Amino acid sequence: MSLYLLRRRKFLILFNNAIAPQQFCAKPSSVSLLIKTPIDPCPQNPQFDGSFRVLPFGFSFSTQSSKFPEYEMPSVTWGVVQGKREKLVNRVIICDYLKSLGIIPDELENLELPSTVEVMKERVEFLQKLGLTIDDFNEYPLILGCSVRKNMIPVFGYLEKIGISRSKLGEFVKNYPQVLHASVVVELMPVVKFLRGLDVEKQDIGYVLQKYPELLGFKLEGTMSTSVAYLVSIGVNPRDIGPMVTQFPYFLGMRVGTTIKPLVDYLVALGLPKKIVARMLEKRTYVLGYDLEETVKPNADCLISFGIRRESLPSVIAQYPQILGLPLKAKLSSQQYFFNLKLKIDPDGFAQVIEKMPQIASLNQHVIMKPVQFLLGRGIPSEDVAKMVVKCPQLVALRVPLMKNSYYFFKSEMGRPLNELVDFPEYFTYSLESRIKPRYQRLQSKGLRCSMNWFLNCSDQRFEERLQGDYIDSENQGPSFCMGGKLELPGFEVVSDEEDESDDEVLYRRTVSL
């Protein structure tokens, strides 16, 4: 028993001297450093009190760890360190501020907001100075998540640099607010470089983007490249892509398989050669914006229902591509009634007028009546005026002062009867100073007398050949557009699809001049 007591006394002496409380803080742990103790940097070990009462090891760490202050990583956007409670308070203050302006902040719930309400106020006022309204903010609330210095100023600076004036920036952002989320270097500059590569003029870049700002969000290797490649494949001159983009940039966002190709295939099926379609799209690119099922096909059927021959459809479309996108049924109905009532032209005659000059569908009726009234005022019967209009519809689009000059020359200098004007109404469509007078004077010097068609309806070279000849050759008809995509010219070979580019341009000009 005494041996046991002796060992116990030695243990207590060793424990009291060798394992003192100070030895527990010789190498403080990282956790203990986080506990703020302003009085003693090496606190007494909580496992021991004055009476050496021993507590379970680890108890102090489990209780103290729950009292550590919770810090989060600093925000990359705002650069301000905030605790959870502070962030919640600021969010409530900012949302109350937005609600006071009439802005609904519901969509900003998952968005990182500024650190203070002053920063948000700066954004709102900055955008309002550009012309944005509370309705614009409510339409796209995410715009309030963009920093003035890190997002708005760099983007606006670049947009001004490429040609969008400062007064137009507000309208630009209204149309495409997503631009403020874009990176100038990574997203905006490559699109502008792509447009320049399509031969869009530098001064036209701003104009193009104002018409179609969504271009700034497209991927270069996607729809834009595919649309351009397809148009080139059907015969569009690559050099004309730039002007086409300037005229109608929306085709860069159209899918080839669902929009562009079906329209081209339908036009080819109507009898238009692909090369004619290509020339037409170069000059009237907006035709690509006509809906095939809702507009183009119904308009083609409408033309046929009004008496236009199916084989004449290619000629009508080539002359006036806009006819594919008009509210055609209403316009043709109105014009047909007007021609029948005022000009005494029946529906069959009206169909012939449309075939020769489809622009009549959009011509103002007040404009049409001026040349008609001039002809009636010269003593030409209304029946003959109707025949003249059916034979040469271009009459109704002429300026009356020019017609007066030509008519005066016809009566005073040429001294011909009115029935020649009825037989050849195209006389009024030729220039008095550059064609009628010079050629008539040449005929007078030669002592020749011939019909007006013979000396006016030919080229200068052909007219000289006729003057040198000892006889008057027969009068040839003009060109005719054939079903199937080939153009027949009297005295020439049939023009085929295998011609070179220069011949294609001639083909286009001949076709649209029908």
Short mmCIF file of C-alpha atoms in Angstrom, two decimals:
data_model
loop_
_atom_site.label_atom_id
_atom_site.label_comp_id
_atom_site.label_asym_id
_atom_site.label_seq_id
_atom_site.Cartn_x
_atom_site.Cartn_y
_atom_site.Cartn_z
CA MET A 1 0.00 0.00 0.00
CA SER A 2 2.82 2.42 0.80
CA LEU A 3 4.39 1.65 -2.57
CA TYR A 4 1.17 2.71 -4.32
CA LEU A 5 1.01 6.01 -2.42
CA LEU A 6 4.65 6.75 -3.21
CA ARG A 7 4.12 6.27 -6.93
CA ARG A 8 1.03 8.46 -6.85
CA ARG A 9 2.93 11.30 -5.13
CA LYS A 10 5.72 11.15 -7.75
CA PHE A 11 3.17 11.30 -10.57
CA LEU A 12 1.52 14.43 -9.15
CA ILE A 13 4.89 16.15 -8.65
CA LEU A 14 5.97 15.40 -12.21
CA PHE A 15 2.60 16.50 -13.61
CA ASN A 16 2.67 19.78 -11.69
CA ASN A 17 6.23 20.74 -12.66
CA ALA A 18 6.96 19.24 -16.07
CA ILE A 19 3.55 19.66 -17.78
CA ALA A 20 2.72 23.23 -16.88
CA PRO A 21 -0.03 25.19 -18.66
CA GLN A 22 2.56 27.40 -20.38
CA GLN A 23 3.85 24.42 -22.35
CA PHE A 24 0.53 24.13 -24.19
CA CYS A 25 1.07 27.46 -25.92
CA ALA A 26 4.72 26.99 -26.86
CA LYS A 27 3.64 26.13 -30.42
CA PRO A 28 0.18 27.58 -30.86
CA SER A 29 -1.99 26.01 -33.49
CA SER A 30 -3.41 27.90 -36.46
CA VAL A 31 -6.86 27.61 -34.98
CA SER A 32 -5.87 29.27 -31.71
CA LEU A 33 -4.43 32.21 -33.63
CA LEU A 34 -7.84 33.00 -35.07
CA ILE A 35 -9.29 33.46 -31.54
CA LYS A 36 -9.05 37.14 -30.74
CA THR A 37 -7.53 37.53 -27.17
CA PRO A 38 -6.39 41.10 -26.65
CA ILE A 39 -5.23 40.49 -23.05
CA ASP A 40 -2.86 37.52 -23.31
CA PRO A 41 -1.39 36.22 -26.59
CA CYS A 42 -0.90 32.83 -24.91
CA PRO A 43 -4.11 32.12 -22.98
CA GLN A 44 -4.42 29.51 -20.29
CA ASN A 45 -5.30 26.10 -21.60
CA PRO A 46 -9.04 25.68 -21.11
CA GLN A 47 -8.56 22.00 -20.21
CA PHE A 48 -7.35 22.96 -16.72
CA ASP A 49 -8.75 25.20 -14.05
CA GLY A 50 -7.34 26.06 -10.66
CA SER A 51 -8.30 22.71 -9.15
CA PHE A 52 -6.79 20.70 -12.02
CA ARG A 53 -10.23 19.55 -13.18
CA VAL A 54 -9.65 17.61 -16.42
CA LEU A 55 -12.19 18.05 -19.29
CA PRO A 56 -12.52 15.82 -22.36
CA PHE A 57 -9.87 16.71 -24.95
CA GLY A 58 -11.18 18.60 -27.98
CA PHE A 59 -14.18 20.06 -26.23
CA SER A 60 -12.87 23.62 -26.44
CA PHE A 61 -12.24 23.40 -30.19
CA SER A 62 -15.69 22.16 -30.96
CA THR A 63 -17.29 25.04 -29.09
CA GLN A 64 -14.95 27.82 -30.23
CA SER A 65 -15.04 26.90 -33.96
CA SER A 66 -18.67 27.95 -34.23
CA LYS A 67 -17.79 31.48 -33.07
CA PHE A 68 -15.21 32.20 -35.83
CA PRO A 69 -16.18 35.18 -38.04
CA GLU A 70 -17.30 33.96 -41.46
CA TYR A 71 -15.47 35.77 -44.29
CA GLU A 72 -16.02 35.15 -47.99
CA MET A 73 -13.67 35.74 -50.90
CA PRO A 74 -13.61 39.37 -52.10
CA SER A 75 -15.92 40.06 -55.05
CA VAL A 76 -14.09 40.27 -58.37
CA THR A 77 -16.68 42.74 -59.69
CA TRP A 78 -16.86 45.18 -56.84
CA GLY A 79 -13.63 44.61 -54.91
CA VAL A 80 -15.33 45.07 -51.54
CA VAL A 81 -15.24 42.48 -48.74
CA GLN A 82 -18.64 42.06 -47.16
CA GLY A 83 -20.12 39.67 -44.71
CA LYS A 84 -23.39 37.90 -45.32
CA ARG A 85 -25.36 40.15 -43.05
CA GLU A 86 -23.90 43.30 -44.58
CA LYS A 87 -24.59 42.07 -48.11
CA LEU A 88 -28.20 41.26 -47.30
CA VAL A 89 -28.73 44.68 -45.76
CA ASN A 90 -27.24 46.43 -48.82
CA ARG A 91 -29.32 44.31 -51.18
CA VAL A 92 -32.51 45.30 -49.36
CA ILE A 93 -31.52 48.97 -49.50
CA ILE A 94 -30.73 48.76 -53.23
CA CYS A 95 -33.99 46.94 -54.03
CA ASP A 96 -35.96 49.55 -52.08
CA TYR A 97 -34.22 52.28 -54.07
CA LEU A 98 -35.10 50.59 -57.38
CA LYS A 99 -38.70 50.08 -56.31
CA SER A 100 -38.94 53.78 -55.43
CA LEU A 101 -38.03 54.53 -59.07
CA GLY A 102 -40.64 52.13 -60.40
CA ILE A 103 -38.14 49.40 -61.34
CA ILE A 104 -39.15 45.84 -60.52
CA PRO A 105 -36.03 44.12 -59.12
CA ASP A 106 -37.38 40.55 -59.11
CA GLU A 107 -35.04 39.37 -61.88
CA LEU A 108 -32.04 40.73 -59.97
CA GLU A 109 -32.48 38.19 -57.17
CA ASN A 110 -29.63 35.94 -58.35
CA LEU A 111 -27.52 38.79 -59.67
CA GLU A 112 -24.55 40.21 -57.79
CA LEU A 113 -25.44 43.79 -56.96
CA PRO A 114 -23.09 46.68 -56.11
CA SER A 115 -21.73 47.12 -52.62
CA THR A 116 -23.64 50.34 -51.98
CA VAL A 117 -26.79 52.04 -53.19
CA GLU A 118 -24.68 54.97 -54.44
CA VAL A 119 -23.10 52.73 -57.07
CA MET A 120 -26.50 51.56 -58.28
CA LYS A 121 -27.71 55.14 -58.38
CA GLU A 122 -24.72 56.02 -60.55
CA ARG A 123 -25.65 53.28 -63.04
CA VAL A 124 -29.27 54.31 -63.27
CA GLU A 125 -28.43 57.97 -63.81
CA PHE A 126 -25.72 57.12 -66.37
CA LEU A 127 -28.16 55.09 -68.45
CA GLN A 128 -30.93 57.66 -68.09
CA LYS A 129 -28.62 60.33 -69.51
CA LEU A 130 -28.28 58.13 -72.62
CA GLY A 131 -32.06 58.14 -73.04
CA LEU A 132 -33.14 54.93 -71.33
CA THR A 133 -36.38 55.02 -69.36
CA ILE A 134 -37.84 53.08 -66.44
CA ASP A 135 -39.78 50.96 -68.94
CA ASP A 136 -36.49 50.04 -70.63
CA PHE A 137 -35.05 48.93 -67.28
CA ASN A 138 -38.12 46.82 -66.56
CA GLU A 139 -37.93 45.26 -70.01
CA TYR A 140 -34.33 44.17 -69.43
CA PRO A 141 -33.43 44.52 -65.71
CA LEU A 142 -30.12 42.66 -66.12
CA ILE A 143 -28.68 45.83 -67.61
CA LEU A 144 -28.39 47.12 -64.02
CA GLY A 145 -25.85 44.41 -63.32
CA CYS A 146 -23.30 46.05 -65.62
CA SER A 147 -20.60 48.22 -64.11
CA VAL A 148 -20.30 51.75 -65.48
CA ARG A 149 -16.50 51.69 -65.50
CA LYS A 150 -15.86 48.05 -66.38
CA ASN A 151 -18.70 47.37 -68.83
CA MET A 152 -20.52 50.44 -70.11
CA ILE A 153 -17.70 52.90 -70.75
CA PRO A 154 -15.46 50.43 -72.71
CA VAL A 155 -18.40 49.22 -74.84
CA PHE A 156 -19.72 52.70 -75.57
CA GLY A 157 -16.23 53.92 -76.39
CA TYR A 158 -15.78 51.14 -78.94
CA LEU A 159 -19.21 51.68 -80.49
CA GLU A 160 -18.40 55.35 -80.98
CA LYS A 161 -15.09 54.40 -82.52
CA ILE A 162 -16.72 52.22 -85.20
CA GLY A 163 -19.16 54.92 -86.25
CA ILE A 164 -22.18 54.97 -83.93
CA SER A 165 -22.69 58.54 -82.79
CA ARG A 166 -23.11 59.29 -79.11
CA SER A 167 -26.66 60.51 -79.69
CA LYS A 168 -27.57 57.05 -81.07
CA LEU A 169 -26.04 55.00 -78.24
CA GLY A 170 -29.19 55.08 -76.12
CA GLU A 171 -31.32 53.78 -78.98
CA PHE A 172 -28.70 51.14 -79.72
CA VAL A 173 -28.78 49.86 -76.13
CA LYS A 174 -32.59 49.84 -76.15
CA ASN A 175 -32.56 47.63 -79.23
CA TYR A 176 -29.78 45.34 -78.01
CA PRO A 177 -29.03 45.76 -74.26
CA GLN A 178 -27.04 42.52 -74.22
CA VAL A 179 -24.15 44.41 -75.81
CA LEU A 180 -23.20 45.78 -72.38
CA HIS A 181 -22.37 42.26 -71.20
CA ALA A 182 -19.97 41.68 -74.11
CA SER A 183 -16.21 41.87 -74.10
CA VAL A 184 -14.85 44.40 -76.57
CA VAL A 185 -11.78 42.36 -77.45
CA VAL A 186 -13.24 38.86 -77.34
CA GLU A 187 -16.71 39.41 -78.82
CA LEU A 188 -17.20 42.80 -80.49
CA MET A 189 -13.96 43.32 -82.37
CA PRO A 190 -14.03 39.91 -84.17
CA VAL A 191 -17.52 40.62 -85.55
CA VAL A 192 -16.46 44.02 -86.88
CA LYS A 193 -13.37 42.44 -88.41
CA PHE A 194 -15.58 39.80 -90.06
CA LEU A 195 -17.83 42.48 -91.59
CA ARG A 196 -14.81 44.32 -92.93
CA GLY A 197 -13.67 41.03 -94.46
CA LEU A 198 -16.96 40.88 -96.35
CA ASP A 199 -16.07 44.22 -97.99
CA VAL A 200 -18.43 46.28 -95.86
CA GLU A 201 -17.06 49.81 -96.04
CA LYS A 202 -15.56 51.15 -92.83
CA GLN A 203 -17.94 54.11 -92.79
CA ASP A 204 -20.91 51.72 -93.16
CA ILE A 205 -20.11 49.51 -90.14
CA GLY A 206 -21.99 51.73 -87.70
CA TYR A 207 -24.98 51.95 -90.05
CA VAL A 208 -25.11 48.16 -90.45
CA LEU A 209 -24.93 47.53 -86.70
CA GLN A 210 -27.62 50.11 -85.97
CA LYS A 211 -29.93 48.31 -88.41
CA TYR A 212 -29.14 44.87 -87.02
CA PRO A 213 -27.32 45.12 -83.64
CA GLU A 214 -27.85 41.41 -82.94
CA LEU A 215 -24.93 40.75 -85.30
CA LEU A 216 -22.63 41.53 -82.39
CA GLY A 217 -23.88 38.41 -80.64
CA PHE A 218 -23.40 35.97 -83.53
CA LYS A 219 -20.63 33.41 -83.81
CA LEU A 220 -18.44 33.92 -86.84
CA GLU A 221 -18.30 30.26 -87.76
CA GLY A 222 -22.06 29.85 -87.54
CA THR A 223 -24.98 31.27 -89.48
CA MET A 224 -23.17 34.27 -90.95
CA SER A 225 -20.47 32.27 -92.72
CA THR A 226 -22.98 29.68 -93.94
CA SER A 227 -25.32 32.29 -95.44
CA VAL A 228 -22.51 34.01 -97.31
CA ALA A 229 -21.10 30.73 -98.61
CA TYR A 230 -24.47 29.61 -99.98
CA LEU A 231 -25.16 32.90 -101.78
CA VAL A 232 -21.76 32.76 -103.43
CA SER A 233 -22.44 29.16 -104.46
CA ILE A 234 -25.57 30.16 -106.44
CA GLY A 235 -23.69 32.85 -108.37
CA VAL A 236 -23.63 35.97 -106.19
CA ASN A 237 -20.45 37.90 -106.84
CA PRO A 238 -18.28 37.88 -103.66
CA ARG A 239 -17.54 41.55 -104.26
CA ASP A 240 -21.23 42.31 -103.93
CA ILE A 241 -21.59 40.70 -100.49
CA GLY A 242 -20.46 43.90 -98.76
CA PRO A 243 -23.10 46.12 -100.44
CA MET A 244 -25.69 43.39 -99.78
CA VAL A 245 -24.86 43.43 -96.07
CA THR A 246 -25.11 47.22 -96.02
CA GLN A 247 -28.49 47.10 -97.77
CA PHE A 248 -30.01 44.19 -95.82
CA PRO A 249 -27.78 42.81 -93.02
CA TYR A 250 -30.54 40.56 -91.70
CA PHE A 251 -29.69 37.78 -94.17
CA LEU A 252 -26.53 37.10 -92.15
CA GLY A 253 -28.78 35.78 -89.39
CA MET A 254 -30.95 33.63 -91.66
CA ARG A 255 -30.54 29.88 -91.77
CA VAL A 256 -29.75 28.51 -95.20
CA GLY A 257 -31.67 25.24 -94.89
CA THR A 258 -34.92 26.72 -93.56
CA THR A 259 -35.05 30.22 -95.07
CA ILE A 260 -32.67 31.13 -97.91
CA LYS A 261 -32.43 27.90 -99.91
CA PRO A 262 -36.20 27.18 -99.99
CA LEU A 263 -36.84 30.68 -101.35
CA VAL A 264 -34.16 30.34 -104.04
CA ASP A 265 -35.42 26.87 -105.02
CA TYR A 266 -38.97 28.19 -105.37
CA LEU A 267 -37.90 31.06 -107.63
CA VAL A 268 -35.93 28.66 -109.79
CA ALA A 269 -38.97 26.38 -109.98
CA LEU A 270 -41.01 29.31 -111.30
CA GLY A 271 -38.61 29.59 -114.25
CA LEU A 272 -35.98 32.05 -113.04
CA PRO A 273 -32.41 30.87 -113.73
CA LYS A 274 -30.14 30.77 -110.70
CA LYS A 275 -27.91 33.42 -112.20
CA ILE A 276 -30.88 35.75 -112.63
CA VAL A 277 -31.85 35.07 -109.01
CA ALA A 278 -28.28 35.86 -107.96
CA ARG A 279 -28.30 39.16 -109.86
CA MET A 280 -31.71 39.97 -108.39
CA LEU A 281 -30.49 39.32 -104.82
CA GLU A 282 -27.41 41.46 -105.41
CA LYS A 283 -29.59 44.46 -106.26
CA ARG A 284 -32.64 43.69 -104.10
CA THR A 285 -31.26 41.76 -101.13
CA TYR A 286 -34.35 42.51 -99.05
CA VAL A 287 -36.22 39.88 -101.11
CA LEU A 288 -34.59 37.35 -98.78
CA GLY A 289 -36.72 38.78 -95.99
CA TYR A 290 -40.01 37.83 -97.65
CA ASP A 291 -41.71 34.88 -95.99
CA LEU A 292 -41.99 32.05 -98.49
CA GLU A 293 -45.16 30.40 -97.25
CA GLU A 294 -47.05 33.47 -96.06
CA THR A 295 -46.08 36.02 -98.73
CA VAL A 296 -44.14 34.78 -101.77
CA LYS A 297 -46.21 31.74 -102.74
CA PRO A 298 -49.59 33.47 -102.18
CA ASN A 299 -48.41 36.43 -104.29
CA ALA A 300 -47.33 34.18 -107.15
CA ASP A 301 -50.74 32.48 -107.04
CA CYS A 302 -52.39 35.90 -106.88
CA LEU A 303 -50.67 37.03 -110.10
CA ILE A 304 -51.96 33.96 -111.90
CA SER A 305 -55.48 34.53 -110.55
CA PHE A 306 -55.47 38.04 -112.07
CA GLY A 307 -54.71 36.68 -115.53
CA ILE A 308 -50.91 36.87 -115.68
CA ARG A 309 -49.66 33.90 -117.65
CA ARG A 310 -47.54 31.41 -115.74
CA GLU A 311 -44.78 31.63 -118.33
CA SER A 312 -44.66 35.39 -117.76
CA LEU A 313 -44.10 35.12 -114.00
CA PRO A 314 -40.27 34.97 -114.30
CA SER A 315 -40.28 38.17 -116.35
CA VAL A 316 -42.63 39.92 -113.91
CA ILE A 317 -40.52 38.96 -110.89
CA ALA A 318 -37.23 39.86 -112.59
CA GLN A 319 -38.55 43.30 -113.51
CA TYR A 320 -40.07 44.06 -110.12
CA PRO A 321 -38.86 41.73 -107.33
CA GLN A 322 -40.70 43.81 -104.73
CA ILE A 323 -43.97 42.42 -106.05
CA LEU A 324 -43.25 39.24 -104.09
CA GLY A 325 -43.57 41.09 -100.78
CA LEU A 326 -46.51 43.42 -101.41
CA PRO A 327 -50.05 43.00 -100.05
CA LEU A 328 -50.68 42.10 -103.66
CA LYS A 329 -54.29 40.97 -103.73
CA ALA A 330 -55.54 44.28 -102.32
CA LYS A 331 -53.34 46.36 -104.63
CA LEU A 332 -54.20 44.47 -107.80
CA SER A 333 -57.89 44.52 -106.98
CA SER A 334 -57.81 48.28 -106.52
CA GLN A 335 -55.76 48.91 -109.66
CA GLN A 336 -57.85 46.59 -111.82
CA TYR A 337 -61.04 48.38 -110.78
CA PHE A 338 -59.41 51.76 -111.45
CA PHE A 339 -58.17 50.77 -114.91
CA ASN A 340 -61.59 49.43 -115.83
CA LEU A 341 -63.46 52.47 -114.51
CA LYS A 342 -61.21 55.35 -115.61
CA LEU A 343 -59.21 53.98 -118.53
CA LYS A 344 -61.78 51.54 -119.98
CA ILE A 345 -59.24 48.68 -119.86
CA ASP A 346 -60.77 45.26 -119.24
CA PRO A 347 -59.22 42.61 -116.91
CA ASP A 348 -57.42 40.92 -119.83
CA GLY A 349 -55.86 44.20 -120.86
CA PHE A 350 -54.94 44.89 -117.24
CA ALA A 351 -53.13 41.51 -117.07
CA GLN A 352 -51.12 42.50 -120.17
CA VAL A 353 -50.23 45.81 -118.51
CA ILE A 354 -48.94 44.01 -115.40
CA GLU A 355 -46.90 41.58 -117.50
CA LYS A 356 -45.17 44.45 -119.31
CA MET A 357 -44.85 46.79 -116.33
CA PRO A 358 -45.54 45.14 -112.94
CA GLN A 359 -44.63 48.39 -111.15
CA ILE A 360 -48.17 49.49 -112.03
CA ALA A 361 -49.31 47.51 -108.98
CA SER A 362 -47.75 50.11 -106.69
CA LEU A 363 -48.19 53.24 -108.82
CA ASN A 364 -50.36 56.00 -107.39
CA GLN A 365 -53.62 56.42 -109.26
CA HIS A 366 -53.25 60.20 -109.24
CA VAL A 367 -49.91 59.82 -111.05
CA ILE A 368 -51.45 57.47 -113.61
CA MET A 369 -54.19 59.90 -114.54
CA LYS A 370 -51.90 62.83 -115.43
CA PRO A 371 -50.45 61.32 -118.67
CA VAL A 372 -53.85 59.85 -119.54
CA GLN A 373 -55.53 63.24 -119.22
CA PHE A 374 -52.77 64.78 -121.36
CA LEU A 375 -53.42 62.29 -124.17
CA LEU A 376 -57.17 62.77 -123.95
CA GLY A 377 -56.62 66.51 -124.10
CA ARG A 378 -54.80 66.14 -127.42
CA GLY A 379 -57.93 64.81 -129.01
CA ILE A 380 -57.08 61.11 -128.84
CA PRO A 381 -60.21 59.01 -128.21
CA SER A 382 -60.38 57.17 -124.89
CA GLU A 383 -60.48 53.81 -126.71
CA ASP A 384 -57.22 54.64 -128.45
CA VAL A 385 -55.68 55.87 -125.19
CA ALA A 386 -56.59 52.51 -123.64
CA LYS A 387 -54.87 50.70 -126.54
CA MET A 388 -51.78 52.89 -126.11
CA VAL A 389 -51.57 52.12 -122.38
CA VAL A 390 -51.98 48.38 -122.92
CA LYS A 391 -49.30 48.40 -125.62
CA CYS A 392 -46.90 50.65 -123.69
CA PRO A 393 -47.75 50.85 -119.96
CA GLN A 394 -44.68 53.03 -119.37
CA LEU A 395 -46.81 55.94 -120.62
CA VAL A 396 -48.62 56.24 -117.29
CA ALA A 397 -45.35 56.81 -115.43
CA LEU A 398 -44.02 59.62 -117.67
CA ARG A 399 -43.71 63.27 -116.72
CA VAL A 400 -46.25 65.42 -118.53
CA PRO A 401 -43.82 68.32 -119.35
CA LEU A 402 -41.57 65.90 -121.25
CA MET A 403 -44.58 64.48 -123.09
CA LYS A 404 -45.62 68.00 -124.08
CA ASN A 405 -42.22 68.72 -125.64
CA SER A 406 -42.20 65.45 -127.55
CA TYR A 407 -45.77 65.96 -128.75
CA TYR A 408 -45.02 69.51 -129.92
CA PHE A 409 -42.05 68.25 -131.96
CA PHE A 410 -44.17 65.45 -133.37
CA LYS A 411 -46.89 67.88 -134.60
CA SER A 412 -44.81 70.91 -135.60
CA GLU A 413 -41.57 69.39 -136.97
CA MET A 414 -42.53 65.90 -138.05
CA GLY A 415 -46.09 66.76 -139.06
CA ARG A 416 -47.38 63.23 -138.70
CA PRO A 417 -50.97 62.13 -138.02
CA LEU A 418 -52.15 61.08 -134.53
CA ASN A 419 -52.78 57.51 -135.64
CA GLU A 420 -48.98 57.00 -135.76
CA LEU A 421 -48.79 57.86 -132.07
CA VAL A 422 -51.57 55.38 -131.40
CA ASP A 423 -49.68 52.70 -133.32
CA PHE A 424 -46.33 53.56 -131.70
CA PRO A 425 -46.94 55.01 -128.20
CA GLU A 426 -43.34 54.14 -127.29
CA TYR A 427 -42.43 57.42 -129.02
CA PHE A 428 -43.00 59.27 -125.74
CA THR A 429 -40.52 57.05 -123.89
CA TYR A 430 -37.52 58.15 -126.00
CA SER A 431 -35.44 61.23 -125.22
CA LEU A 432 -36.32 64.14 -127.46
CA GLU A 433 -32.87 65.75 -127.43
CA SER A 434 -30.61 62.70 -127.53
CA ARG A 435 -32.57 60.37 -129.85
CA ILE A 436 -35.67 61.73 -131.58
CA LYS A 437 -34.30 65.04 -132.93
CA PRO A 438 -30.84 63.80 -134.08
CA ARG A 439 -32.21 60.75 -135.86
CA TYR A 440 -35.07 62.59 -137.48
CA GLN A 441 -32.66 65.22 -138.80
CA ARG A 442 -30.46 62.47 -140.25
CA LEU A 443 -33.50 61.01 -142.03
CA GLN A 444 -34.39 64.45 -143.41
CA SER A 445 -30.88 64.94 -144.77
CA LYS A 446 -31.13 61.55 -146.50
CA GLY A 447 -34.61 62.26 -147.79
CA LEU A 448 -35.98 59.11 -146.16
CA ARG A 449 -39.47 58.63 -144.78
CA CYS A 450 -40.15 55.66 -142.55
CA SER A 451 -42.16 54.64 -139.52
CA MET A 452 -41.15 55.91 -136.09
CA ASN A 453 -40.58 52.36 -134.93
CA TRP A 454 -37.99 51.85 -137.69
CA PHE A 455 -35.71 54.73 -136.80
CA LEU A 456 -36.27 54.92 -133.02
CA ASN A 457 -36.47 51.31 -131.81
CA CYS A 458 -32.85 50.31 -132.47
CA SER A 459 -29.35 50.98 -131.22
CA ASP A 460 -27.15 53.77 -132.61
CA GLN A 461 -25.02 51.25 -134.46
CA ARG A 462 -28.07 49.58 -135.99
CA PHE A 463 -29.48 52.96 -137.01
CA GLU A 464 -26.26 53.83 -138.85
CA GLU A 465 -26.34 50.48 -140.63
CA ARG A 466 -29.89 51.15 -141.73
CA LEU A 467 -28.97 54.57 -143.07
CA GLN A 468 -26.11 53.07 -145.09
CA GLY A 469 -28.35 50.41 -146.61
CA ASP A 470 -30.22 50.78 -149.85
CA TYR A 471 -33.43 49.35 -148.45
CA ILE A 472 -35.53 49.42 -145.28
CA ASP A 473 -35.23 46.12 -143.44
CA SER A 474 -38.05 44.52 -141.51
CA GLU A 475 -38.77 45.60 -137.94
CA ASN A 476 -37.74 43.01 -135.38
CA GLN A 477 -39.47 42.25 -132.13
CA GLY A 478 -37.80 42.79 -128.81
CA PRO A 479 -36.35 40.07 -126.56
CA SER A 480 -38.60 37.41 -125.06
CA PHE A 481 -38.19 35.57 -121.77
CA CYS A 482 -38.55 31.80 -122.19
CA MET A 483 -39.86 29.33 -119.66
CA GLY A 484 -37.04 27.22 -118.27
CA GLY A 485 -34.52 29.96 -117.68
CA LYS A 486 -33.14 30.95 -121.11
CA LEU A 487 -33.40 34.23 -122.95
CA GLU A 488 -34.08 34.19 -126.70
CA LEU A 489 -32.98 37.20 -128.70
CA PRO A 490 -34.12 37.61 -132.32
CA GLY A 491 -31.20 36.88 -134.63
CA PHE A 492 -28.98 35.56 -131.81
CA GLU A 493 -28.28 32.24 -130.19
CA VAL A 494 -30.11 31.21 -127.08
CA VAL A 495 -28.34 32.50 -123.99
CA SER A 496 -27.41 29.57 -121.76
CA ASP A 497 -26.49 29.21 -118.11
CA GLU A 498 -22.87 28.45 -118.98
CA GLU A 499 -21.97 32.04 -119.90
CA ASP A 500 -19.22 33.92 -118.12
CA GLU A 501 -19.81 36.67 -115.56
CA SER A 502 -19.93 39.54 -118.05
CA ASP A 503 -22.56 37.76 -120.11
CA ASP A 504 -24.56 37.17 -116.94
CA GLU A 505 -24.74 40.91 -116.36
CA VAL A 506 -25.94 41.46 -119.93
CA LEU A 507 -28.52 38.73 -119.41
CA TYR A 508 -29.76 40.41 -116.26
CA ARG A 509 -30.04 43.82 -117.92
CA ARG A 510 -31.90 42.40 -120.89
CA THR A 511 -34.30 40.58 -118.62
CA VAL A 512 -35.15 43.50 -116.34
CA SER A 513 -35.62 45.80 -119.32
CA LEU A 514 -38.49 43.75 -120.70
#
